[in-house]
Coordinates of C-alpha atoms in Angstrom, one line a residue:
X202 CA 0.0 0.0 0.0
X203 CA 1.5 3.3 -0.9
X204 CA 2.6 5.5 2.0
X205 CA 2.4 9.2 2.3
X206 CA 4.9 10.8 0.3
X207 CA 4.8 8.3 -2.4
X208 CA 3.1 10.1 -4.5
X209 CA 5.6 12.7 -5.0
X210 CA 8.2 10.3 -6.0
X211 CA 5.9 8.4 -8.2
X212 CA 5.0 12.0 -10.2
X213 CA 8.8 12.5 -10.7
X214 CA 9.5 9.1 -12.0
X215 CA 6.6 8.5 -14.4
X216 CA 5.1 11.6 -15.2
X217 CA 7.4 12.5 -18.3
X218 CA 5.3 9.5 -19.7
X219 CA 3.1 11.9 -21.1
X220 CA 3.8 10.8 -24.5
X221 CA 3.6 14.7 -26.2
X222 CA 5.7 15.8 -23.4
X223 CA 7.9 12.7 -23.9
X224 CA 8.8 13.4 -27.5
X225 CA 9.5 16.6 -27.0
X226 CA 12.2 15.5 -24.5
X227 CA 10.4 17.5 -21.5
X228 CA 10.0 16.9 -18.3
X229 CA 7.4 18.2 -16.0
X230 CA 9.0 17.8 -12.9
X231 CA 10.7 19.5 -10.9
X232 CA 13.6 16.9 -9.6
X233 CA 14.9 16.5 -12.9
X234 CA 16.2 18.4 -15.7
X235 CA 13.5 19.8 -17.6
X236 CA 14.8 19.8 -21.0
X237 CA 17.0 17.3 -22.4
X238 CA 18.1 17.9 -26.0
X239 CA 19.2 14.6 -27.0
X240 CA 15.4 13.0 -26.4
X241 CA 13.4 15.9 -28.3
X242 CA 14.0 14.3 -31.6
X243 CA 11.0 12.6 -32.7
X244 CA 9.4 15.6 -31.9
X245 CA 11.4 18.2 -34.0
X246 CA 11.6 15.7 -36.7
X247 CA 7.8 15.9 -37.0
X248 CA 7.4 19.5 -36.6
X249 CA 10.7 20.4 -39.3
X250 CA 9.8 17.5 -41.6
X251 CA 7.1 19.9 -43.1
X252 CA 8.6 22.9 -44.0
X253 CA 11.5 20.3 -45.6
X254 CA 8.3 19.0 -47.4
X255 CA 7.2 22.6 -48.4
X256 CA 10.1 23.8 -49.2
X257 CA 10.9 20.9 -51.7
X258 CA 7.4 21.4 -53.0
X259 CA 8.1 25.0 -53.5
X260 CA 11.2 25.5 -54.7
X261 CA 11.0 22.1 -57.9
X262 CA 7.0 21.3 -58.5
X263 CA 4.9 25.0 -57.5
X264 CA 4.6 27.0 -60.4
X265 CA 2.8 29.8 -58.1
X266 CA 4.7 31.7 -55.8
X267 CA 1.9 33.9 -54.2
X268 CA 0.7 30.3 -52.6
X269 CA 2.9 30.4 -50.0
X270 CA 1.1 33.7 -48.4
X271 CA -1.4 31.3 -47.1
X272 CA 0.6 28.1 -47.5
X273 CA 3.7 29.1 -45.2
X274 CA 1.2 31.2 -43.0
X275 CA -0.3 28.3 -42.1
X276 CA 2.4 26.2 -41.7
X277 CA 3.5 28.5 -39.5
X278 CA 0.4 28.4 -37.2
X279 CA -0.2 25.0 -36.7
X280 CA 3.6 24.6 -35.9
X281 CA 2.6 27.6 -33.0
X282 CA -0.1 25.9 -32.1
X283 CA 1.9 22.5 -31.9
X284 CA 4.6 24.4 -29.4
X285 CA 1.5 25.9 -27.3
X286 CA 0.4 22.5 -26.8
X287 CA 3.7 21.1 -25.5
X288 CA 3.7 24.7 -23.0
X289 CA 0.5 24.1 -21.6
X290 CA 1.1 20.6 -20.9
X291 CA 4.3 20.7 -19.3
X292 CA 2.3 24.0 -17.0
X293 CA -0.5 22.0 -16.2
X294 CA 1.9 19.3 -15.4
X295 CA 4.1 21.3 -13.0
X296 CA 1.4 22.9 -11.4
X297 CA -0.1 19.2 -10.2
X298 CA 3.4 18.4 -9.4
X299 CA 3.1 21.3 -7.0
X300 CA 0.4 20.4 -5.4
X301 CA 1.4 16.7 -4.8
X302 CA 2.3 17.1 -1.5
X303 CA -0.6 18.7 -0.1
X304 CA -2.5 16.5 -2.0
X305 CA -0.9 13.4 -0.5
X306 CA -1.3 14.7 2.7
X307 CA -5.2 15.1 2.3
X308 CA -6.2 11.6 1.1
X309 CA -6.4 8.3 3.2
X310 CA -4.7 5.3 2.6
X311 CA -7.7 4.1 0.3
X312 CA -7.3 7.1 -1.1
X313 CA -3.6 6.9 -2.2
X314 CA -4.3 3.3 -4.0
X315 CA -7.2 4.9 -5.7
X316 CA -4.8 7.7 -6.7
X317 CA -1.8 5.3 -7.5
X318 CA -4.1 3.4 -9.6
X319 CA -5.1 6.4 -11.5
X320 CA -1.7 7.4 -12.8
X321 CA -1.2 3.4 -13.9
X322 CA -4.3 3.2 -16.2
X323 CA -3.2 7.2 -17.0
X324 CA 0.4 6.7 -18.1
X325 CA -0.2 3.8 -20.0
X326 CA 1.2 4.0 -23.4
X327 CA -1.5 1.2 -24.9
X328 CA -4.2 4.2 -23.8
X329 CA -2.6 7.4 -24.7
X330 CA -1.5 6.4 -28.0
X331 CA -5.1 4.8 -28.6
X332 CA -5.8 8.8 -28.0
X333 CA -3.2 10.3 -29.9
X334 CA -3.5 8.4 -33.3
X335 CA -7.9 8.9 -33.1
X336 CA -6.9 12.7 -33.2
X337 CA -4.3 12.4 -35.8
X338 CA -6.8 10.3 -38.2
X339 CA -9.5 12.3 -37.1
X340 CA -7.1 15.3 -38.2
X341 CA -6.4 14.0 -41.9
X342 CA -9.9 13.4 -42.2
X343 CA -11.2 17.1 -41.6
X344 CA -8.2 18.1 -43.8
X345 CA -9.3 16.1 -46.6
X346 CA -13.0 16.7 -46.6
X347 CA -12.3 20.6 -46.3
X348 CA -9.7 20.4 -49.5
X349 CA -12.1 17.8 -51.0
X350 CA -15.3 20.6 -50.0
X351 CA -13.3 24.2 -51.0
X352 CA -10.6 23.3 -53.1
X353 CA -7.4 25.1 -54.5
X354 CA -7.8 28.1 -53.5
X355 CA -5.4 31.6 -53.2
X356 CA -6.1 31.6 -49.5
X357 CA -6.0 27.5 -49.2
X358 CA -3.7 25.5 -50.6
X359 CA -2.8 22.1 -49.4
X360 CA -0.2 19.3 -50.1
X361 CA 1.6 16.7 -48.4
X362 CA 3.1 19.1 -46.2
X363 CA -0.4 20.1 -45.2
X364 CA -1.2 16.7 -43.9
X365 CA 2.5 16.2 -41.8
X366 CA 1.5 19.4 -40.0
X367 CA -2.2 18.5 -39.3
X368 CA -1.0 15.0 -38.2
X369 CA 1.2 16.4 -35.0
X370 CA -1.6 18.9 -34.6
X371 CA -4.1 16.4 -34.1
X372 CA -2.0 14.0 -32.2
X373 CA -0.8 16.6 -29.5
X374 CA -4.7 17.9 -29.0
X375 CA -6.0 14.4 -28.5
X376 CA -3.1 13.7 -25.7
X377 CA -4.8 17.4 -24.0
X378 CA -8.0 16.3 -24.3
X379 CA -7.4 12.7 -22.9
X380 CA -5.7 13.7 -19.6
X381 CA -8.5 15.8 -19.6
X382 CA -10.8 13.8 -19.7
X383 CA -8.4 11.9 -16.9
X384 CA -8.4 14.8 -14.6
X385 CA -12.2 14.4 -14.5
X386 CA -12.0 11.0 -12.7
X387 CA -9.6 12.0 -10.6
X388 CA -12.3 14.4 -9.1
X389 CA -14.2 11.6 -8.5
X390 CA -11.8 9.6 -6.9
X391 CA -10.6 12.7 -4.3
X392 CA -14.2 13.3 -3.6
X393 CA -15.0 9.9 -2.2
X394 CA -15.4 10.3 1.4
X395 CA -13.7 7.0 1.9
X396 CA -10.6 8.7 -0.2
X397 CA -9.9 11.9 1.4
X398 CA -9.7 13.4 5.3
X399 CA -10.6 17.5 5.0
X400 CA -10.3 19.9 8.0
X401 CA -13.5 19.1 10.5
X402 CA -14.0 22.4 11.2
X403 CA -13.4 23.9 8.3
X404 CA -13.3 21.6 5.5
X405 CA -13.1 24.1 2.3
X406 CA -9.6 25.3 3.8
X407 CA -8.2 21.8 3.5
X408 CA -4.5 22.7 1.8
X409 CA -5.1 20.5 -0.7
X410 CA -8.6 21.0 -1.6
X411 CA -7.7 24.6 -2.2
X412 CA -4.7 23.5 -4.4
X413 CA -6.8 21.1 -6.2
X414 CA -9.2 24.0 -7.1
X415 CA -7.2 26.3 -7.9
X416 CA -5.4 24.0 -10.5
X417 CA -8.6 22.8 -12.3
X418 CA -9.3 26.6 -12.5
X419 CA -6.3 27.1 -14.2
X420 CA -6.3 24.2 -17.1
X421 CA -10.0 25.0 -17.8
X422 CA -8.5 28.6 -18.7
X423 CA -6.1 26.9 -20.6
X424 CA -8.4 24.6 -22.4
X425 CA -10.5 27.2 -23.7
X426 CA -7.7 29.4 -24.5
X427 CA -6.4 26.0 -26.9
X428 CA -10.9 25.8 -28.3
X429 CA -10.1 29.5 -29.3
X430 CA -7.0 28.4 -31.1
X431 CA -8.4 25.6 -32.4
X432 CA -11.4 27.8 -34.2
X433 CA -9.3 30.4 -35.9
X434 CA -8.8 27.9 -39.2
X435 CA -12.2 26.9 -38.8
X436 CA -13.7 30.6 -39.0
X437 CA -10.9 31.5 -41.7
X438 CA -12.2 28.5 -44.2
X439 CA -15.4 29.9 -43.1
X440 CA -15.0 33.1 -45.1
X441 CA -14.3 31.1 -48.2
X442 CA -17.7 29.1 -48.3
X443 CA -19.7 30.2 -45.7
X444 CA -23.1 27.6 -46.2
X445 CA -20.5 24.5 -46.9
X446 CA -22.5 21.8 -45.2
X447 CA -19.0 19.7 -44.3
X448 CA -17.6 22.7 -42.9
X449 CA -20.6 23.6 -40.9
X450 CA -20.3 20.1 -39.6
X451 CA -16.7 19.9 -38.8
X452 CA -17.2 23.0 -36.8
X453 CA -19.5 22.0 -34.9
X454 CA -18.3 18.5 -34.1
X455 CA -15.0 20.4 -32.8
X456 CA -17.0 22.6 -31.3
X457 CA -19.1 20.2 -28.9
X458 CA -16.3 17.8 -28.4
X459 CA -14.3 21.0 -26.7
X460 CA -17.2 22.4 -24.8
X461 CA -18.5 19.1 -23.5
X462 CA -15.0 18.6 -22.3
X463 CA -14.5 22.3 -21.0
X464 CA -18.0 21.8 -19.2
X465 CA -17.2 18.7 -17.4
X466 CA -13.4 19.8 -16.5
X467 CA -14.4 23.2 -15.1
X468 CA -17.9 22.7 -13.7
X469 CA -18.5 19.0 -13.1
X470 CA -15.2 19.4 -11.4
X471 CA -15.8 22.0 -8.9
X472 CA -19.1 20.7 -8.2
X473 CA -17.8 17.4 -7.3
X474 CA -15.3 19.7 -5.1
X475 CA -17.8 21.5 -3.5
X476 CA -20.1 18.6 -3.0
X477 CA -17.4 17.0 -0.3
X478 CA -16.9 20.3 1.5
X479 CA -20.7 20.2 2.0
X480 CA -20.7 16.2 3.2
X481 CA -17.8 16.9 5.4
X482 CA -19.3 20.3 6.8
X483 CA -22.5 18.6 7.1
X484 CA -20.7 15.2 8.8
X485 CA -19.2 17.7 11.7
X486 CA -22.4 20.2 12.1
X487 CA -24.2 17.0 12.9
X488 CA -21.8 15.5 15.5
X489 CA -21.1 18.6 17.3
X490 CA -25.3 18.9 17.5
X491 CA -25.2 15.0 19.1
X492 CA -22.5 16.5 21.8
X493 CA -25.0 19.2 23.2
X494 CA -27.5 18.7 25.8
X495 CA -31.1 17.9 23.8
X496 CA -32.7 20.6 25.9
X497 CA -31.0 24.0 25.3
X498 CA -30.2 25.3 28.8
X499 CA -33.2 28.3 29.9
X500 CA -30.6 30.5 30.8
X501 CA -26.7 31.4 30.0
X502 CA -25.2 30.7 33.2
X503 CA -26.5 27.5 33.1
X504 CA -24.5 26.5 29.9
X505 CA -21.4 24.5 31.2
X506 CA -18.1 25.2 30.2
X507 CA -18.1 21.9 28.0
X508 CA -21.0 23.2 26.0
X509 CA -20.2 26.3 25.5
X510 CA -16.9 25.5 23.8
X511 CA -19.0 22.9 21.6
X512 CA -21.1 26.1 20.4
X513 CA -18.6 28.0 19.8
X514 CA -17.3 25.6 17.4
X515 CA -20.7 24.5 15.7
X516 CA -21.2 28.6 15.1
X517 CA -17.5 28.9 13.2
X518 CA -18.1 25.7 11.2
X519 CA -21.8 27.4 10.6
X520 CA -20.0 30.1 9.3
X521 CA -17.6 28.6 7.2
X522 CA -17.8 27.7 3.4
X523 CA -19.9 25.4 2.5
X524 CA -18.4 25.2 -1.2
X525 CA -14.9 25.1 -2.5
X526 CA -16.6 27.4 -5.2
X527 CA -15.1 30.9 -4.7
X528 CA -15.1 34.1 -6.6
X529 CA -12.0 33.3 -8.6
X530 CA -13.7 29.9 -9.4
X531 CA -17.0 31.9 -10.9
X532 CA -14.7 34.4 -12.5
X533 CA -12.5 32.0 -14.5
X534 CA -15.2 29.6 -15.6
X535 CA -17.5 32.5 -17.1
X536 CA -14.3 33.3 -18.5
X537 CA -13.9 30.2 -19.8
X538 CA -16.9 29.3 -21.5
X539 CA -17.0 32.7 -23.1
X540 CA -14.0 31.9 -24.6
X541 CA -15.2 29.0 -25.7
X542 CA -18.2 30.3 -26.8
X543 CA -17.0 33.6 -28.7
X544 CA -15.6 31.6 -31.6
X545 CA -18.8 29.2 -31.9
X546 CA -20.4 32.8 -32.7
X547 CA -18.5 34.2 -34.6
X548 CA -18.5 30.9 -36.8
X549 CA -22.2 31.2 -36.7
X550 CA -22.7 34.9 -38.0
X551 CA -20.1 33.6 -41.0
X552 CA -22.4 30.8 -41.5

């Protein structure tokens, strides 16, 4: 059975098992050294193989030079957007490496196994890569109906370098979205009551409850920061045939597949949060109740010492918060899905 502590040495030893951050040679951790050259190669093979591709293309088949004001702009992007992804992940990353400790510190011994077990079926390679090629096909495909739908156009041309880029593009989203989706049953896990031990008396201050929130408040920022990135091909394509049935489709499909997962990240999340505060709260309001007298005393000097100290605790865990749901949690989720939500309209007035 894993002892307290364990999880901070497990992080550091198989946490760079994120496959993105893997082939990029990073490591999220901070025991280690957090970039080592010599293993980023398969990633800056896939990212410079298609400029090698387009520059090839270019410079002895392209009879067209203005292509490459869309062509190379866009190869460009997505090779942004493919860097963003490995920043956010090796963030998110370090930030839950952070809060190991206090995290370790909050759960039981049940809940350590449940924990352990988590990062097992998580860091399995069999899974993520299940992940990772469903978005890179799922990638090729949207690439090919959208050239198959629009066309050579001045503003969209696409070749074999089009496709290399899309691929890592599509990969490194579907690893995001699959921890993800990951995160969301750890929430579950650290909200059994059988999994966790909060503060009695004031159970939305527990250390790592507070940590916990704060970091699912953060990535859902992040993740609809990436559903605004993810859009800004989508509305450009837009432009060029706005009633395109395909393309309506394909935006919307990447629309709902990011909300949905934006929606159960940042507010599933916090509710499950805020739902064990209210258990636990509810748990020690009730057993201080069972400690005082059944008839309330008729007048003050009759309360004993005892009861008096029992009151004064039942009125401060009265008072205390009754959610982990806080101001900065409200802020950064309306934040969030209006992020998410301002490129789904703009997409529709383009329609």
């Amino acid at each position: 059975m894993p002892n307290q502590g364990d999880l901070d040495r497990r992080y550091a030893a198989d946490m760079a098992r994120v496959v993105v951050l893997r082939m990029a040679g990073v490591r999220a951790s901070g025991t280690a050294v957090t970039w080592r050259a010599n293993r980023c190669w398969p990633f800056a093979l896939a990212v410079g193989l298609p400029f090698v591709a387009a520059g090839v293309h270019l410079g002895f088949f392209s009879t067209t030079v203005p292509k490459f004001q869309s062509y190379g702009m866009w190869l460009l992007y997505y090779t942004l957007v493919n860097l963003a992804v490995i920043l956010c992940q090796w963030i998110g990353c370090r930030s839950f490496h952070a809060m190991c400790d206090s995290l370790d510190r909050m759960l039981t011994p049940t809940g350590r196994v449940a924990v352990h077990a988590w990062i097992d079926r998580g860091i399995s390679a069999k899974r993520q890569w299940r992940y990772t090629v469903l978005g890179a096909v799922s990638a090729v495909g949207a690439m090919f109906g959208i050239q198959r739908a629009v066309g050579t156009t001045p503003r969209l041309f696409v070749d074999a370098a089009s496709y290399m880029v899309i691929v890592v593009t599509g990969a490194a989203a579907a690893n995001s979205n699959y921890w993800m989706i990951r995160a969301i049953r750890l929430a579950r896990i650290v909200t059994d009551p059988a999994n966790v031990k909060l503060l009695w008396f004031a159970p939305s201050r527990t250390i790592g409850l507070e940590r916990l929130a704060r970091w699912y408040r953060f990535v859902t920022l992040v993740a609809a920061a990436g559903l605004c990135l993810a859009f800004v091909p989508v509305i450009y394509v837009s432009r060029i045939d706005p009633g395109n049935d395909l393309l309506i489709t394909i935006k919307w499909i990447l629309a709902g597949t990011f909300m949905v997962a934006i929606t159960l990240f940042g507010l599933y999340s916090q509710w499950r949060l805020s739902w064990i505060v209210e258990q636990a709260r509810a748990v020690s309001i009730r057993r201080l109740e069972e400690a005082l007298p059944p008839r309330a005393p008729r007048r003050a000097s009759d309360i004993s010492e005892a009861d008096a100290r029992v009151n004064d605790l039942l009125s401060y865990i009265i008072a205390s918060p009754n959610t982990a749901v806080n101001g900065q949690t409200l802020a950064s989720t309306l934040l969030a899905m209006f992020a998410g939500a301002l490129p789904i309209i703009v997409t529709v007035l383009l329609r």
